[in-house]
XYZ file of C-alpha atoms in Angstrom:
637
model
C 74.326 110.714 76.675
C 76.376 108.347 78.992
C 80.292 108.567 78.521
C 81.134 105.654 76.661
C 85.030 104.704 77.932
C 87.044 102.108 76.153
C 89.755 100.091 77.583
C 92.902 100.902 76.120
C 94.355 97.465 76.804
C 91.764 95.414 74.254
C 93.458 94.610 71.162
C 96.850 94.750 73.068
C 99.741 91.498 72.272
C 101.558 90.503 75.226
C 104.171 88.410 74.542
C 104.021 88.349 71.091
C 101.565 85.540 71.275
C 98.203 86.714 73.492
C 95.901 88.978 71.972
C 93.724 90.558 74.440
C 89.787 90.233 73.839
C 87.330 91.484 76.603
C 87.894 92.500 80.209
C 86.671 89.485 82.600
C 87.451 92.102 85.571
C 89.039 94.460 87.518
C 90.638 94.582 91.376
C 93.011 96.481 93.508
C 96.158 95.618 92.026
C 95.408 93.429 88.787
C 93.154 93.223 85.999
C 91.811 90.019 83.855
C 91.026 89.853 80.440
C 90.114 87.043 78.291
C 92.708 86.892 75.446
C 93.433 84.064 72.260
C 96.274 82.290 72.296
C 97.928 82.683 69.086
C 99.762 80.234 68.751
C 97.631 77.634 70.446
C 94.326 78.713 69.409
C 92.834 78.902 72.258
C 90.942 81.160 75.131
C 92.980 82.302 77.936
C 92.920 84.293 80.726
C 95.640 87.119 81.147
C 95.872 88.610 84.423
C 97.796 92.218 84.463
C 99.507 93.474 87.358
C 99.897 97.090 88.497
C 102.592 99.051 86.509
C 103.767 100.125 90.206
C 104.511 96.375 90.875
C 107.019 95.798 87.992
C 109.018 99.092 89.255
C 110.072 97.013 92.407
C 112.935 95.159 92.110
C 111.739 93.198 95.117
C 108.098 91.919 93.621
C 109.910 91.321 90.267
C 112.484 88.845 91.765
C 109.849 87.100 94.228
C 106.798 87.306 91.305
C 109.220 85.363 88.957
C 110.064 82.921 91.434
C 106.584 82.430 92.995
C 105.472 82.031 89.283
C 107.746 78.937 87.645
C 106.590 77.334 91.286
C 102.968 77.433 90.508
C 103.557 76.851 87.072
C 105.159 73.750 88.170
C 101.614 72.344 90.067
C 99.481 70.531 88.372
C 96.318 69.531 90.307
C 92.537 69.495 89.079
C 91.721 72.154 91.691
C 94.567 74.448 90.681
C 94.032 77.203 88.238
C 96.798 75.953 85.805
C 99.443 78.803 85.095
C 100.413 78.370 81.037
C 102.863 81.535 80.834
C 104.688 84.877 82.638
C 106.235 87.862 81.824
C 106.405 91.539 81.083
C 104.818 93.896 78.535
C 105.007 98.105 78.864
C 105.447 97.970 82.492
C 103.089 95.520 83.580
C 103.762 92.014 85.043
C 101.206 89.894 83.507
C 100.356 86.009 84.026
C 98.400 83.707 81.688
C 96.470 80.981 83.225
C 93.611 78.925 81.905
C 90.320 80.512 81.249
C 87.375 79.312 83.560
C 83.402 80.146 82.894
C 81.861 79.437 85.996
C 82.446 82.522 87.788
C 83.835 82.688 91.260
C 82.333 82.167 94.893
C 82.278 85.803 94.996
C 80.154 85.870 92.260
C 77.702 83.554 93.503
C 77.400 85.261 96.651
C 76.974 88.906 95.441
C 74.485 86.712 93.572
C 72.479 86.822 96.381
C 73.319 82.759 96.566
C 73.634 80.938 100.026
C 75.224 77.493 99.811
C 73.600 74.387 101.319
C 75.537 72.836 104.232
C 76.609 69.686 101.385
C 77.796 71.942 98.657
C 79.595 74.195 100.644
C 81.795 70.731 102.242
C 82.164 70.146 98.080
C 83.721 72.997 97.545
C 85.401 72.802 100.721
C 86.714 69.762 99.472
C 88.032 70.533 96.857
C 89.463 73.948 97.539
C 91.468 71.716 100.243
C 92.853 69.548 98.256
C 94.294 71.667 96.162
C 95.869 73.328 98.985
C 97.662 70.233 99.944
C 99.368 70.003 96.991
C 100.486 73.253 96.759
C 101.550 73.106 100.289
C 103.684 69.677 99.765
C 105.210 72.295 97.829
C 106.054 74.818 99.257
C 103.826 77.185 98.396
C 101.420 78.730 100.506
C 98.796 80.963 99.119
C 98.132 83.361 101.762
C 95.065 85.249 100.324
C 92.208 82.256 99.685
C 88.733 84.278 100.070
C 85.607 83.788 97.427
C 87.355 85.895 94.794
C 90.205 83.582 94.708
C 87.385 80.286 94.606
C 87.199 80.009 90.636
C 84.728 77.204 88.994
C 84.891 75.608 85.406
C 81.762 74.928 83.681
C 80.784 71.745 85.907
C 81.222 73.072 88.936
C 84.732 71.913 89.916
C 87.053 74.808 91.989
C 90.332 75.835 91.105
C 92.357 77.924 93.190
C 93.747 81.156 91.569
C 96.251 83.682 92.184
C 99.153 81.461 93.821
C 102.058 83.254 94.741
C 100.825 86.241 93.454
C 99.783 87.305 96.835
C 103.292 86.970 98.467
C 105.184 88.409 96.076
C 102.738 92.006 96.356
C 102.603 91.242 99.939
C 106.963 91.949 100.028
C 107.124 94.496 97.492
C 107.177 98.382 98.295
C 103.852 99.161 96.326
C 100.917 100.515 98.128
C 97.557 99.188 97.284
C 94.902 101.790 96.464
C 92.893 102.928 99.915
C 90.631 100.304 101.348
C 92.373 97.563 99.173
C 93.810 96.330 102.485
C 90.128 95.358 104.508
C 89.317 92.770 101.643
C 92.245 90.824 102.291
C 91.891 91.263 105.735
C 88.273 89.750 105.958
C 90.273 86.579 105.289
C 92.933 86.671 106.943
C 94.923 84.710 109.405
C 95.763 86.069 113.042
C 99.263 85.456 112.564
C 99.320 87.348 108.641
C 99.092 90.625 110.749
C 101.865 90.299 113.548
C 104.526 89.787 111.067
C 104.766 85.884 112.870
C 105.675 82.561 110.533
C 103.061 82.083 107.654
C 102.538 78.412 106.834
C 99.479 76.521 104.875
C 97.377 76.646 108.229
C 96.481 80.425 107.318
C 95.051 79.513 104.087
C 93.420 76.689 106.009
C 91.707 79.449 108.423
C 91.345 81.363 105.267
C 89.052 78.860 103.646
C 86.933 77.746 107.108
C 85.662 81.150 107.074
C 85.427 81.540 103.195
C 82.860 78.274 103.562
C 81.375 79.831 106.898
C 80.515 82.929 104.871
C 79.063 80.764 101.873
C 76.497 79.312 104.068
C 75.904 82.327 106.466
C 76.369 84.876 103.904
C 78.424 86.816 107.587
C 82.290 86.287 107.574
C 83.350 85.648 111.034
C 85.220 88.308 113.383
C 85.086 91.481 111.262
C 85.384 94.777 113.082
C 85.127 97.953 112.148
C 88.582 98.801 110.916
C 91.423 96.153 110.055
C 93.336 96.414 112.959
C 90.605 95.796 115.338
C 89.620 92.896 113.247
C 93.018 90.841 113.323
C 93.281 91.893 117.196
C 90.146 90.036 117.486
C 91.129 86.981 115.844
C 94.297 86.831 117.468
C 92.749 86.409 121.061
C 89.687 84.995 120.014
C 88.638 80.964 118.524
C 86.105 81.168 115.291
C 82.467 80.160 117.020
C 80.791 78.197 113.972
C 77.233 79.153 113.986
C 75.004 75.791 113.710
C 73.899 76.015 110.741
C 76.834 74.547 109.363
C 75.957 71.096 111.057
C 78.056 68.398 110.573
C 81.097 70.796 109.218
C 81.075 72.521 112.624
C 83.534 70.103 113.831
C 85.838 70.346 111.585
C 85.722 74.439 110.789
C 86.162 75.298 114.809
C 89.632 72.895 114.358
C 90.691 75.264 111.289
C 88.978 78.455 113.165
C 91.810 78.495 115.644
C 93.163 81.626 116.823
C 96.856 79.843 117.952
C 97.760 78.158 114.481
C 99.227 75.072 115.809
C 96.289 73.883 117.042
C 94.692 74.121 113.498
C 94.490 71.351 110.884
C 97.303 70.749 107.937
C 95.390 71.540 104.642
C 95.631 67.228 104.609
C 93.838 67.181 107.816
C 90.962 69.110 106.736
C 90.772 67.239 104.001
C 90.314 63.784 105.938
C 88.083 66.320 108.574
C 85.563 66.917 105.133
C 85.575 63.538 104.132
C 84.260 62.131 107.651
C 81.493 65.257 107.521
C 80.595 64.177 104.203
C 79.140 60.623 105.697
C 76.544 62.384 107.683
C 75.587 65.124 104.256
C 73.201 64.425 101.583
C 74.696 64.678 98.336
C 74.635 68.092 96.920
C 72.004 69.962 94.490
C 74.301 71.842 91.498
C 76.394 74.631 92.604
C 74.326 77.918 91.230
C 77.452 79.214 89.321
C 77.512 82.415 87.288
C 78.797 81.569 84.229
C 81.058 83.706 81.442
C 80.352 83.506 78.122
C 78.396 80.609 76.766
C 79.792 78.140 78.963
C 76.828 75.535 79.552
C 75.226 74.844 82.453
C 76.497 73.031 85.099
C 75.069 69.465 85.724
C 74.997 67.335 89.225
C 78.225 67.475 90.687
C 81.060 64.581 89.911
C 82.135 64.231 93.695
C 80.455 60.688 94.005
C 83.564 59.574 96.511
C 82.518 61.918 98.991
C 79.254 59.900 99.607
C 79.914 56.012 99.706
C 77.514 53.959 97.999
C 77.355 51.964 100.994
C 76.371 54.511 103.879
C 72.649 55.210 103.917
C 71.974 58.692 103.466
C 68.791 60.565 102.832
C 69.465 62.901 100.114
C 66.721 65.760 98.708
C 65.262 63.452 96.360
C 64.101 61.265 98.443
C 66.393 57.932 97.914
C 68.331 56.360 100.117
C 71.753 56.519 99.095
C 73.199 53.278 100.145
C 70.200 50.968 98.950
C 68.228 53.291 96.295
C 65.113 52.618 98.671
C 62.400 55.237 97.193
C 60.898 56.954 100.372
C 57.898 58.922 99.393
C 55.337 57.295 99.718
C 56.131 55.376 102.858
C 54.930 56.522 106.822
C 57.474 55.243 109.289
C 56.747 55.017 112.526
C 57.911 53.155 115.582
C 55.942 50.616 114.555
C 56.502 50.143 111.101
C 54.752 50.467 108.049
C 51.589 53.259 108.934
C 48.119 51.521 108.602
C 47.432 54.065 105.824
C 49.800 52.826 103.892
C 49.089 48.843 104.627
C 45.395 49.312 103.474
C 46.688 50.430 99.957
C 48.343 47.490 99.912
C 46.406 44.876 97.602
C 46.077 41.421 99.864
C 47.045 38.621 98.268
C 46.618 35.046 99.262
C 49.832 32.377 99.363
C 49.284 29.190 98.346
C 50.725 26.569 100.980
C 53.280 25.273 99.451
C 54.695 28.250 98.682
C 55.188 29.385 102.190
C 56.637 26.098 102.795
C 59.186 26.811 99.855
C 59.916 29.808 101.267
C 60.378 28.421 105.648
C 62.575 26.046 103.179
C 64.757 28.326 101.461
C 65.282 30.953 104.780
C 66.058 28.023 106.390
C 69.000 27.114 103.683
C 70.050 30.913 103.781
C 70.307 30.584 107.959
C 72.486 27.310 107.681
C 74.768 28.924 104.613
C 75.333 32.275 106.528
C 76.201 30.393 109.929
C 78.603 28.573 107.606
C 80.125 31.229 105.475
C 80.306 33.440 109.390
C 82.313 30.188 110.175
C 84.347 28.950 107.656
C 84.702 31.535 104.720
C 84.033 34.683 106.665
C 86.805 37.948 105.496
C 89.513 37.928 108.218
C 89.652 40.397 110.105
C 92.505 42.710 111.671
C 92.709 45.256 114.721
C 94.270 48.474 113.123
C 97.489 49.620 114.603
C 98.095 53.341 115.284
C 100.929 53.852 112.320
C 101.238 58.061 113.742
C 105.204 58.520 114.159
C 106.021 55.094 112.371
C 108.187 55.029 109.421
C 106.361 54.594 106.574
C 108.934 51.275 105.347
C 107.945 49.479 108.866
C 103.955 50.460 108.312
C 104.252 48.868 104.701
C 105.185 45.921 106.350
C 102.164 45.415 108.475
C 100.020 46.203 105.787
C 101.023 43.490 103.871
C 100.542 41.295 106.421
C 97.449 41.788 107.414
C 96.703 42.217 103.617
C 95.181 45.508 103.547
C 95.437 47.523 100.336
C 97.559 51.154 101.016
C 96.921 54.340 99.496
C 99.843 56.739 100.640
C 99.849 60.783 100.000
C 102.940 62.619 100.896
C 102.856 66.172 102.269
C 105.241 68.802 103.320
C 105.189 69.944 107.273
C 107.303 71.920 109.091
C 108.707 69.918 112.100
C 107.864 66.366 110.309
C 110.925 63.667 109.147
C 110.536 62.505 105.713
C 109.456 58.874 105.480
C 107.152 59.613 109.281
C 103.348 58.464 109.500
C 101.135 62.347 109.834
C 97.797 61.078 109.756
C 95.921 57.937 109.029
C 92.456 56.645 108.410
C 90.763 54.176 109.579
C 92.594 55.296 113.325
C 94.432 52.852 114.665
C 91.925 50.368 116.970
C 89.687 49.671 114.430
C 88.588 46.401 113.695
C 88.919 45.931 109.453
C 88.843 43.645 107.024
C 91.176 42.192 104.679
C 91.923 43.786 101.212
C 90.490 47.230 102.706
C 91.683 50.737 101.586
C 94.078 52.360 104.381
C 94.905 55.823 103.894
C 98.403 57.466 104.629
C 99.830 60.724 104.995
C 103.214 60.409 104.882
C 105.804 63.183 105.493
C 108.014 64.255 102.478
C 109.813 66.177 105.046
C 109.725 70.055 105.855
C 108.083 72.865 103.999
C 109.833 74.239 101.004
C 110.941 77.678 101.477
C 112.491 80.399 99.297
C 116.422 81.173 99.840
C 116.854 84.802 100.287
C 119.469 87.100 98.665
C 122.609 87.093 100.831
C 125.389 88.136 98.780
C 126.699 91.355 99.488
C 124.902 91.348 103.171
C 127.350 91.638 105.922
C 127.096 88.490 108.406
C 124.721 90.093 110.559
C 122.561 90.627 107.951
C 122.908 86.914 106.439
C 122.205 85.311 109.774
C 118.836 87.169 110.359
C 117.733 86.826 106.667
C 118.500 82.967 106.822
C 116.593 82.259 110.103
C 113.755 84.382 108.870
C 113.161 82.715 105.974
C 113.156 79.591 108.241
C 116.709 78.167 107.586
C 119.864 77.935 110.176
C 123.189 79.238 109.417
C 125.978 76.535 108.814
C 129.270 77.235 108.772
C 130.924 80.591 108.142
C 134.536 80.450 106.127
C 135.756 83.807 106.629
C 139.448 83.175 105.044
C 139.008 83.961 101.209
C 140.524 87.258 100.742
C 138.668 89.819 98.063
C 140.365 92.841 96.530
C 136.821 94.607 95.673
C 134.262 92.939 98.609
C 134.883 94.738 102.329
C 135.699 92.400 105.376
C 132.836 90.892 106.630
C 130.730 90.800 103.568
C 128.813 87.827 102.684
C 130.641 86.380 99.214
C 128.535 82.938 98.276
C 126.063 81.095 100.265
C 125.496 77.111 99.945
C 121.904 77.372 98.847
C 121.024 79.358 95.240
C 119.238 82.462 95.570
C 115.662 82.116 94.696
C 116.129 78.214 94.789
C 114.021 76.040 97.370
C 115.369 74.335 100.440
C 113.432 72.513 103.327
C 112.755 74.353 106.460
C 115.799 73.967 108.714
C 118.385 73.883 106.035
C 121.810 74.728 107.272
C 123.195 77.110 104.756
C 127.037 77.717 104.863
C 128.335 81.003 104.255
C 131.861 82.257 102.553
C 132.749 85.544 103.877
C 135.485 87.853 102.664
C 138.318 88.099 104.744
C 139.316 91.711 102.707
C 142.273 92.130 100.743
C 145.010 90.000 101.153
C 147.425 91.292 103.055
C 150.960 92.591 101.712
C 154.000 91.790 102.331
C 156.743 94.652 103.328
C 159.300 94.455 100.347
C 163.507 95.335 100.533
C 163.462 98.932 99.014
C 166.646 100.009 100.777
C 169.646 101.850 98.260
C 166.720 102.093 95.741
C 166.010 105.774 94.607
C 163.042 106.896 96.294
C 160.678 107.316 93.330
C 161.317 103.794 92.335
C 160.959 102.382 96.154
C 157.539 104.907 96.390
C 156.217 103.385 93.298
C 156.390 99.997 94.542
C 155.051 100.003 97.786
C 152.065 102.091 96.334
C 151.578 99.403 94.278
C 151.016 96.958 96.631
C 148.817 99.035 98.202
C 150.695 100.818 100.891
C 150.451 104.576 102.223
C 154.125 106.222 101.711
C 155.127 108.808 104.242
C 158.911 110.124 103.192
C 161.312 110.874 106.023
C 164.702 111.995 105.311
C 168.560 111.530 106.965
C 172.148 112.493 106.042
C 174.081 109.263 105.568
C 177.687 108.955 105.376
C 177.610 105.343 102.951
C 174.072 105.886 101.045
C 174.126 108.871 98.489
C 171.448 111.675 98.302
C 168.200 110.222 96.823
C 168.627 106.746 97.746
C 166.477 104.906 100.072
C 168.375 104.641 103.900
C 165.598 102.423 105.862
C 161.877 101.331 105.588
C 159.188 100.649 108.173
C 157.881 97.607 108.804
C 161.022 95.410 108.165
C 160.995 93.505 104.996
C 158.755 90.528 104.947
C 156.082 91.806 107.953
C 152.373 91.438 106.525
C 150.376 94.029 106.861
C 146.669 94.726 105.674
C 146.027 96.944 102.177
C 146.048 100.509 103.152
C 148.632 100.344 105.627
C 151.303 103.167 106.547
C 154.970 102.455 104.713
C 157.742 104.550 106.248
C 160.847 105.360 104.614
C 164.247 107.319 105.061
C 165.634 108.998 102.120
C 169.411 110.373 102.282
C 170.171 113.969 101.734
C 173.931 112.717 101.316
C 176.838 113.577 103.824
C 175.638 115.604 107.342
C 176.536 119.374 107.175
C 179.034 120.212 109.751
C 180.097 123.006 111.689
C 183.479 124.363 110.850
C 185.683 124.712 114.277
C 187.652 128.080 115.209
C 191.604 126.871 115.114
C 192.728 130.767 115.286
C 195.935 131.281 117.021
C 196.737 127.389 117.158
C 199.383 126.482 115.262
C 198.923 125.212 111.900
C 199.547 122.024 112.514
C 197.452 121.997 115.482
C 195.085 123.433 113.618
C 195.088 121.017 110.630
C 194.962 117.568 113.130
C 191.585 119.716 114.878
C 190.080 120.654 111.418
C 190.756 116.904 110.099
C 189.028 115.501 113.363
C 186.107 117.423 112.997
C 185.360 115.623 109.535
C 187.123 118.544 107.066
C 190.364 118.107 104.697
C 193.216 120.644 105.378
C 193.680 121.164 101.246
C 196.481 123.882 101.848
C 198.383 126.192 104.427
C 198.897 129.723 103.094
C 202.167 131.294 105.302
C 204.763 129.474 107.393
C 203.655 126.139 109.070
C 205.259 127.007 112.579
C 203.454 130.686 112.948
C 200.125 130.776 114.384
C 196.912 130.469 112.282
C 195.052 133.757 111.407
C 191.688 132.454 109.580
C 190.377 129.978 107.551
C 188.911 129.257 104.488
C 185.552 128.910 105.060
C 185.529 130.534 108.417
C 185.255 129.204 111.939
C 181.380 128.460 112.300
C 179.982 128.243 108.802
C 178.111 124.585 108.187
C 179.733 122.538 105.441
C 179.356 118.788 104.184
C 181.615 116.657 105.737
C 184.445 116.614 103.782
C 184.607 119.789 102.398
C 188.328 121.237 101.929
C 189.451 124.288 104.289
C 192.498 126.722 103.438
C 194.408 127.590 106.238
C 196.155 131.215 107.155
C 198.865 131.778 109.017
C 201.090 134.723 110.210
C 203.802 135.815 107.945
């Protein structure tokens, strides 16, 4: 009998709030269940991250952040983020609950895409791109897993941010987790180089290459050799893909610069889409008891007024049924003419009718005349402001539809891209189409407090910011010299690309001034200057005016600033020198009391007559003695 296993996570609360019900799937470093919404009553989907994840301080910082960001985008073809957080060890993330399956699923399916469907979801994959790019936030993992569908067929993006914040975390991904991300990825994604929207752009060209093809472009044998590869070679886009070709070589670049914004492939879609039928209903693998998905909603992709054969037979433009009519160079085949009934005109009636085309000839030559729709050469509105553009618009009295993007090495307010191009002839009251720069990409601010200036200034500039000025004056008691106190910019918070972010650096401790300490005892004087935050070396001297114990001198002089930590000399009295006592024997003892008094001693008495010469003294001739010290004097009787 097969093992029967049971996932211990069913049944499980995260949050307090989301109760989880079945397992939707499982991948390298996450897991998805569908869960109910307590308090909402509703189906959601609740996406669990490795319990090695949440251990790195690193991913926990950057999934939080990367989170409230998506959270924050709201777009049709964005899988909308409802909630975040942490249960037993595991990051989790609760997002809406989708059950039309993924690309993936349709292609392990055994599905191939037509050439139209795959520009639909193309399409709409891109668009949600932009937005999250005007953003900020770049995806950097879009592949068919990632492609999710709701129960009409319409894609939202998944997983935003999520793939960054594993990417810069310290956890390992299980063996071979690496080559699926690879499939997909960007040159630059393996060199360690800047990582902007383009890569999800090259990301989704061959994500739509493989949904037609059912062969993902430039895979080698191991990851390495396959983002060598791409980084010297262009993506060749079989022919299959037709009209897309164009547009997927552009975003198949090897050198990233040369490679469509996520906008641009957008407006690169919509001029494919002119020369595509309109798609048959994406074969989607639905969850649950979703129903079935019925004839995609993307009517703007194919105007009503271009004529396009699409597989039912009808010409888009005029609803001309097709199927039973023979074309030829000709006209009408004679096949088709003899099944035609003949009918006879009476005369009159063909004279009505020479009368009437004959009205309609005069009319048009008037309304081409007189009422005709002026018309206006487009200018080429690239690198305009968008407030002189406006004006030109109005003029010429053309309607304006203006979408605002975020681009590295763009001004805010600047023309990116426009359609119709400038140079073409268009009417009044027409639709022209803007992208307009909001100004640089959004970027993260790293952590720089506590880095050492160094440290700062390569952390700023890799993140894509410049380093403003540097205060290095504010003196710290705790922070060491050179350390990185505050920055201008908020950890965590978002800046443009090129923000100049000032840094306040700690100058160290303040430095202390030398203090008087001279005739203070020297436990008193040594407790202050520790205090301050001097080193105390003792030195001592006899003085003649200070008394034993007292403080003589101090090095530095009083009032020199010096740094905390620095060396404090000082000179402690031992009291009066020690002297030697001179030999006065056989002088006379008056002699001998002038030499004895000159040498620093006091004569306190002569023992014997005064005039006879000295015999000893009291303490002897060459004993050491304080200065002062009394001396008896002996002298022959």
């Amino acid at each position: 009998m097969p093992e029967i296993r049971v996932d211990e996570h069913l049944g499980r609360i995260y949050g307090e709030r989301y109760r989880l019900v079945s397992s939707v799937g499982t991948g390298a470093s996450a897991r998805v269940y569908m869960a109910e919404d307590m308090s909402l009553r509703r189906k959601v989907a609740v996406k669990t991250l490795h319990p090695g994840l949440v251990a790195d301080e690193q991913f926990r910082r950057r999934f939080l952040a990367e989170a409230q960001v998506a959270a924050q985008l709201s777009d049709p073809h964005l899988l909308a983020v409802y909630d975040w957080g942490e249960h037993d060890n595991e990051a989790y993330l609760v997002t809406e609950l989708l059950a039309g399956g993924s690309l993936r699923d349709m292609l392990s399916a055994g599905t191939r895409l037509s050439t139209a469907q795959a520009l639909l979801v193309g399409l709409n994959a891109a668009q949600g791109l932009a937005v999250a790019h005007a953003r900020g936030l770049v995806h950097r993992d879009i592949k068919p897993a990632n492609l999710l569908f709701d129960e009409n067929g319409r894609v939202r993006i998944a997983d935003f941010g999520i793939a960054r914040a594993v990417a810069e975390s310290a956890w390992t991904e299980p063996e071979g987790a690496l080559i699926g991300t690879v499939r997909y990825a960007a040159p630059e994604q393996a060199v360690g180089g800047e990582v902007d929207g383009r890569a999800d752009v090259y990301s989704l060209a061959l994500t739509l290459i493989e949904a037609v093809t059912g062969e993902v472009p430039l895979v080698s044998a191991t990851p390495i050799a396959t983002m060598l590869q791409r980084q010297r070679i262009d993506v060749v886009v079989p022919d299959e893909l037709g009209p897309l070709k164009g547009v997927l070589t552009a975003a198949g670049r090897a050198d990233r610069l040369m490679r469509p914004t996520a906008a641009g492939f957008v407006q690169g879609l919509r001029v494919a889409a002119a020369e595509l039928s309109r798609p048959e209903p994406l074969p989607l693998v639905l969850h649950g008891e979703a129903p079935s998905a019925g004839p995609s909603d993307e009517v703007a992709l194919f105007d009503a007024d271009t004529e396009v054969i699409d597989l039912s037979g009808r010409r888009t433009g005029d609803h001309t049924l097709i199927h039973d009519m023979v074309i030829d160079g000709d006209g009408l085949d004679m096949a088709e003419e003899e099944r035609r009934p003949r009918r006879k005109w009476p005369f009159f009636l063909v004279m009505l009718l020479a009368i009437a085309g004959a009205a309609g000839y005069f009319g048009y030559q008037y309304y081409d005349q007189e009422i005709r729709i002026p018309t206006h050469v487009v200018d080429n509105y690239v690198d305009q402001a968008l407030v002189d553009v406006e004006n030109s618009i109005e003029v010429n009295r053309w309607s304006l539809s203006v979408t605002e993007i975020r681009q590295d090495g763009t001004v805010a307010g600047i023309v990116l891209e426009q359609s119709p191009p400038g140079g073409t002839v268009l009417e009044e009251n027409q639709l022209i189409t803007l992208i307009v720069s909001l100004g640089q990409e959004m970027r993260i601010v790293p952590q720089l407090q506590g880095l050492t200036v160094d440290e700062a200034t390569n952390a700023i500039t890799a993140a894509g910011f410049v380093v403003g000025a540097i205060d290095d004056t504010v003196y710290d008691e705790a922070v060491p010299i050179g350390t990185v106190l505050t920055a201008s910019s908020e950890v965590g918070g978002e800046a443009e690309t090129g923000t100049s972010i000032d840094l306040t650096v700690s100058a160290g401790p303040e430095p202390r001034l030398m203090p008087d300490i001279t005739k203070q005892p020297e436990a008193d004087a040594t407790l202050a200057l520790e205090e301050l935050g001097f080193v105390v070396v003792r030195e001592e001297a006899s003085s003649d005016d200070i008394a034993e114990g007292l403080v003589i001198s101090a090095t530095p002089d009083v009032g020199t600033a010096l740094p905390r930590g620095s060396e404090a000399i000082i000179v402690v009295s031992t009291g009066l020198p020690y002297l030697e006592v001179p030999d006065v024997v056989g002088l006379s003892a008056a002699n001998a009391a002038d030499k004895l008094e000159a040498a620093g001693f006091v004569v306190s008495d002569t023992n014997g007559p005064p005039n006879s010469p000295v015999l000893a003294t009291d303490p002897p001739a060459g004993e050491f003695h304080r200065k002062g010290t009394s001396i008896v004097i002996f002298t022959r009787r």
